[in-house]
Amino acid sequence: MGKRVSLTQYLVEQQRMHGHIPGQLRLLIEVVARACKRIAISVNKGALGDVLGSAGTENVQGEVQKKLDVICNEVLIEANEWGGHLAAMASEEMDGIYLVPNRFPQGEYLLLFDPLDGSSNIDVNVSIGTIFSVLKKPEGHTGVSEGDFLQPGHQQAAAGYCIYGPQTTLVLTVGDGVAMFTLDREQGSWVLTQDGVKIPEDTKEFAINMSNMRHWAPPVKRYIDECLAGKEGPRGKDFNMRWVASMVADVHRILTRGGIFMYPWDKREPEKPGKLRLMYEANPMGFIVEQAGGAATNGLQRVLDLQPGKLHERVSVILGSKNEVERVTSYHVDAAG
Ligand code: P6P
């Protein structure tokens, strides 16, 4: 392996070459990365660390919180609140926004996160992850409100996730491509292991929860039926299927070898546009996927163009290999007439 490049060196060189990373943003990313190392320690303890099982509470989504959900949320809040780079934070695990306490300096960024995505996999030792999104606080007024967070995803200053799997890997974009850093546990440092990540434009692998098939809208059913028809069908090739039920793991596979991930609207809860959350799941993952040459839509529109109305807004998500996402989106557009 050639000369090791650390996360800090990568960020400094990105700033020197492209000017994408002002000092406060660099500090923010390094603090989040350090928090993810701390989370990895808790996640990796498992049954040895009294971190498994339910916390006995519910989050704003009405979902039972796992102990690790609460722990990881606290780690991210405590790591980020004092540094002077943030004005406020928002999390899947908190109803409202979290204002940086007055005893700390206020910064110009807003941080949103799903502290531990894929919670259903915690107790069965399957990969889970932390997803984060960074926005700039709108200028021109003092204080911070929930409305300041409601920006379309194309305004993100940075986005990333950390996957806690066989390796602990941090994936990051600041709008100039996607880089991957693997945690060197012996030194406790993030090491650049891939830069300029590219998603193949075509794929033979789809990711969707097939048990929901009877509830899907026709365009989704049409697309999956064509994949299942294989060589003899209209696609003329066989497809493979994967579903980890951990968005971070499915997206990481797609960044690594291509594929399409779908969590579409379905008629189980027709009033909801989808299961996944726009601000701290679909937007950061959509930014990363687009920066790697992929695409992300809600079936009809680019995810990053959606104007959020609420902090915990849900959205239908179709993302991954560009040509497949465009095909599924065209089926939705045709069906919409
Ligand atoms: P289902 C995890 O709970 C999550 O939010 C995503 O990470 C994942 O893709 C999806 O839900 C899995 O949902 O309905 O298949 O359990």
XYZ file of C-alpha atoms and ligand atoms in Angstrom:
353
model
C 0.000 0.000 0.000
C 1.316 3.455 -0.954
C 1.723 6.456 1.357
C -1.161 6.645 3.802
C -3.330 9.761 3.554
C -5.228 10.675 6.719
C -8.654 12.327 6.820
C -7.036 15.556 8.013
C -4.519 15.586 5.155
C -7.310 14.833 2.662
C -9.404 17.735 3.956
C -6.472 20.160 3.991
C -5.521 19.177 0.423
C -9.148 19.448 -0.719
C -9.256 22.972 0.704
C -5.909 23.900 -0.877
C -6.832 22.500 -4.315
C -10.556 23.202 -4.522
C -11.463 25.570 -1.723
C -14.490 23.452 -0.839
C -13.754 23.197 2.842
C -13.650 26.358 4.938
C -12.058 25.943 8.368
C -15.349 25.552 10.271
C -16.515 22.847 7.851
C -13.208 20.992 8.161
C -13.525 21.081 11.946
C -17.139 19.878 11.718
C -16.197 16.904 9.534
C -13.275 15.948 11.776
C -15.473 16.156 14.900
C -18.183 13.995 13.296
C -15.522 11.507 12.160
C -14.145 11.354 15.713
C -17.679 10.794 17.062
C -18.107 7.915 14.603
C -14.940 6.306 16.015
C -16.500 6.584 19.467
C -19.765 5.060 18.162
C -17.820 2.213 16.538
C -16.392 1.318 19.947
C -19.888 1.071 21.461
C -21.330 -0.794 18.474
C -18.453 -3.287 18.445
C -18.894 -4.051 22.178
C -22.292 -5.682 21.521
C -23.437 -7.893 24.382
C -20.230 -7.147 26.286
C -21.153 -3.528 26.656
C -24.769 -3.511 27.813
C -25.673 -1.620 24.614
C -28.079 -4.091 23.023
C -31.844 -4.255 23.279
C -34.525 -1.624 23.690
C -34.132 1.663 25.547
C -37.784 1.383 26.554
C -38.585 4.722 24.892
C -40.024 5.839 21.540
C -38.598 8.396 19.098
C -40.491 11.107 17.288
C -41.376 8.573 14.605
C -43.186 6.471 17.207
C -40.525 3.769 16.810
C -39.111 1.920 19.823
C -35.598 3.250 20.440
C -32.728 0.824 20.856
C -30.229 1.589 23.611
C -27.609 2.252 20.936
C -29.901 4.760 19.154
C -29.929 6.875 22.319
C -26.202 6.400 23.048
C -25.159 7.365 19.510
C -27.415 10.401 19.504
C -25.812 11.608 22.746
C -22.293 10.967 21.396
C -22.959 13.150 18.344
C -24.587 15.944 20.367
C -21.809 16.041 22.988
C -19.028 15.877 20.376
C -20.412 18.723 18.253
C -22.024 21.240 20.587
C -18.889 22.990 21.982
C -16.675 23.448 18.893
C -18.069 26.750 17.605
C -18.768 25.318 14.127
C -22.493 24.696 14.570
C -25.600 26.775 15.208
C -27.895 23.791 15.764
C -28.441 20.085 15.150
C -31.361 17.834 14.179
C -31.659 14.088 14.600
C -34.053 11.271 13.788
C -34.042 10.615 17.555
C -35.131 14.123 18.613
C -38.513 15.771 18.032
C -37.260 19.338 17.591
C -33.932 20.949 16.693
C -31.118 21.121 19.254
C -29.750 24.650 19.673
C -26.067 24.932 20.613
C -26.146 26.063 24.273
C -25.370 29.754 24.851
C -22.270 28.846 26.893
C -20.657 27.732 23.619
C -19.771 29.849 20.545
C -22.284 29.692 17.691
C -21.135 28.592 14.214
C -22.483 28.900 10.692
C -23.415 25.261 10.015
C -26.406 23.034 10.713
C -25.818 19.317 11.274
C -28.501 16.680 10.710
C -28.072 12.991 11.386
C -29.569 9.571 11.769
C -27.254 8.497 14.575
C -27.659 4.786 13.994
C -29.524 3.729 10.873
C -30.620 0.110 10.564
C -31.420 -0.331 14.243
C -33.372 -3.522 13.552
C -29.999 -5.090 12.701
C -28.183 -4.135 15.914
C -29.170 -7.190 17.948
C -28.503 -9.608 15.071
C -24.967 -8.333 14.371
C -25.596 -7.034 10.845
C -23.943 -3.848 9.518
C -25.472 -0.551 10.656
C -24.398 3.046 10.233
C -24.465 6.750 11.030
C -25.722 9.113 8.304
C -25.058 12.870 8.403
C -25.871 15.954 6.360
C -24.403 19.466 6.633
C -26.220 22.661 5.661
C -25.213 26.291 6.055
C -27.348 28.380 8.360
C -29.206 30.951 6.212
C -27.706 34.419 6.651
C -29.490 37.603 7.524
C -31.068 36.801 10.861
C -29.968 35.981 14.376
C -30.915 32.758 16.113
C -31.904 29.470 14.528
C -35.302 27.919 13.883
C -36.543 24.676 12.402
C -37.301 26.588 9.213
C -33.572 27.207 8.715
C -33.127 23.459 8.261
C -35.799 23.161 5.567
C -33.446 23.536 2.591
C -33.433 21.368 -0.537
C -30.702 18.731 -0.600
C -28.729 20.425 -3.391
C -27.772 23.068 -0.811
C -25.850 20.602 1.350
C -22.256 21.664 2.094
C -21.232 18.082 2.885
C -22.723 14.648 3.512
C -21.461 11.295 4.644
C -22.030 8.075 6.469
C -20.052 5.679 8.596
C -20.738 1.968 8.166
C -20.003 -0.284 11.151
C -19.379 -3.590 9.394
C -16.440 -5.981 8.945
C -14.534 -2.744 8.401
C -15.501 0.611 9.863
C -15.596 2.924 6.859
C -16.338 6.641 6.599
C -17.736 7.792 3.240
C -17.692 11.539 2.560
C -18.483 14.144 -0.073
C -18.018 17.912 0.078
C -19.275 18.325 -3.476
C -16.093 17.256 -5.251
C -16.558 13.504 -5.638
C -16.748 10.762 -3.002
C -13.921 9.468 -0.807
C -13.789 6.448 1.505
C -11.696 6.204 4.698
C -11.140 2.954 6.577
C -10.583 3.032 10.334
C -7.140 1.787 11.352
C -8.073 0.448 14.775
C -4.485 0.039 15.905
C -3.722 3.727 15.348
C -7.305 4.965 15.794
C -7.020 6.940 12.545
C -9.056 7.247 9.368
C -6.994 6.260 6.289
C -7.986 7.203 2.738
C -8.674 3.882 0.991
C -10.595 5.092 -2.076
C -11.044 8.459 -3.780
C -13.121 9.362 -6.829
C -15.686 6.607 -6.138
C -17.800 5.854 -9.226
C -21.080 3.901 -9.424
C -21.408 1.862 -12.675
C -24.235 3.338 -14.757
C -25.743 -0.124 -15.371
C -26.362 -2.999 -12.987
C -27.858 -6.463 -12.602
C -28.627 -6.104 -8.890
C -31.672 -4.555 -7.216
C -32.384 -3.919 -3.539
C -35.990 -3.752 -2.338
C -38.047 -5.372 0.427
C -39.900 -7.949 -1.712
C -42.376 -8.755 1.086
C -44.115 -5.468 0.242
C -44.719 -6.445 -3.416
C -48.510 -6.610 -3.163
C -48.538 -3.024 -1.828
C -46.388 -1.400 -4.558
C -47.557 1.110 -7.171
C -47.679 -0.238 -10.777
C -44.396 1.369 -11.994
C -42.429 -0.372 -9.223
C -44.184 -3.682 -9.859
C -43.472 -3.350 -13.602
C -39.767 -2.698 -13.019
C -39.277 -5.591 -10.572
C -41.341 -8.004 -12.694
C -39.069 -7.195 -15.670
C -35.985 -7.853 -13.526
C -37.453 -11.158 -12.322
C -38.271 -12.197 -15.930
C -34.495 -12.346 -16.503
C -32.916 -13.296 -19.841
C -36.248 -14.393 -21.324
C -37.903 -11.110 -20.358
C -37.755 -7.549 -21.754
C -34.452 -6.807 -20.002
C -32.668 -9.704 -21.705
C -30.503 -10.363 -18.639
C -30.801 -12.039 -15.263
C -30.856 -9.899 -12.106
C -29.685 -10.581 -8.553
C -31.378 -9.253 -5.405
C -29.992 -7.992 -2.099
C -31.838 -6.467 0.887
C -29.865 -5.853 4.104
C -32.631 -3.709 5.681
C -29.880 -1.248 6.570
C -29.789 1.625 4.092
C -26.134 2.366 4.846
C -25.123 -1.216 3.975
C -27.202 -1.308 0.785
C -25.906 2.091 -0.364
C -22.311 1.092 0.446
C -22.657 -2.003 -1.742
C -24.049 0.141 -4.561
C -21.152 2.624 -4.253
C -18.768 -0.332 -4.365
C -20.233 -2.426 -7.245
C -23.363 -0.698 -8.560
C -27.045 -1.529 -8.090
C -30.386 0.133 -7.492
C -31.944 0.685 -4.035
C -35.680 1.247 -3.757
C -37.869 2.098 -0.804
C -40.908 3.374 -2.729
C -44.304 4.601 -1.613
C -46.712 1.723 -0.982
C -50.317 1.398 0.010
C -49.708 0.107 3.538
C -49.689 3.751 4.755
C -50.883 5.645 1.667
C -50.824 9.015 3.428
C -47.023 8.721 3.817
C -44.851 9.373 0.719
C -42.464 6.626 1.860
C -40.694 5.148 4.898
C -37.312 6.878 4.699
C -36.652 10.424 5.905
C -35.739 13.172 3.471
C -33.488 15.420 5.564
C -31.102 12.927 7.168
C -31.363 9.795 5.018
C -32.428 10.502 1.418
C -30.695 13.883 1.036
C -27.236 12.868 2.311
C -27.358 9.526 0.477
C -28.674 11.259 -2.650
C -25.813 13.778 -2.544
C -23.223 11.001 -2.143
C -24.749 8.853 -4.903
C -24.938 11.776 -7.365
C -21.352 12.770 -6.567
C -20.367 9.193 -7.488
C -22.122 9.441 -10.874
C -25.399 7.820 -9.792
C -28.924 9.236 -9.532
C -31.557 9.608 -6.800
C -35.256 10.374 -7.321
C -38.538 9.957 -5.482
C -39.943 8.301 -8.598
C -40.835 11.600 -10.242
C -38.337 14.246 -9.088
C -34.651 14.483 -8.190
C -34.415 13.967 -4.421
C -32.025 16.905 -4.022
C -34.558 19.274 -5.624
C -37.377 18.465 -3.177
C -38.365 21.414 -0.978
C -38.812 20.048 2.575
C -41.962 21.074 4.453
C -41.159 19.357 7.775
C -37.993 18.294 9.581
C -38.951 14.604 9.773
C -40.604 14.449 6.370
C -40.638 11.042 4.713
C -39.943 10.379 1.033
C -39.991 7.603 -1.549
C -36.393 6.721 -2.528
C -35.006 5.236 -5.750
C -31.227 5.608 -6.014
C -28.095 4.032 -7.481
C -26.905 3.168 -10.996
C -27.959 6.054 -13.209
C -29.513 4.144 -16.108
C -31.646 1.954 -13.825
C -32.888 4.898 -11.728
C -33.780 6.737 -14.935
C -35.689 3.666 -16.175
C -37.756 3.345 -12.964
C -38.371 7.099 -12.938
C -39.547 6.981 -16.578
C -42.067 4.261 -15.624
C -43.417 6.576 -12.890
C -43.582 9.541 -15.280
C -45.404 7.402 -17.890
C -47.876 6.202 -15.237
C -48.470 9.791 -14.060
C -49.567 10.564 -17.648
P -37.750 -2.627 6.232
C -33.783 0.885 8.772
O -34.793 0.812 9.758
C -34.340 1.663 7.584
O -34.698 2.946 7.984
C -33.328 1.674 6.453
O -32.027 1.692 6.909
C -33.647 0.415 5.684
O -33.324 0.494 4.311
C -35.159 0.260 5.878
O -35.490 0.981 7.072
C -35.570 -1.188 6.042
O -36.970 -1.211 6.130
O -39.216 -2.233 6.064
O -37.254 -3.485 5.094
O -37.412 -3.194 7.582
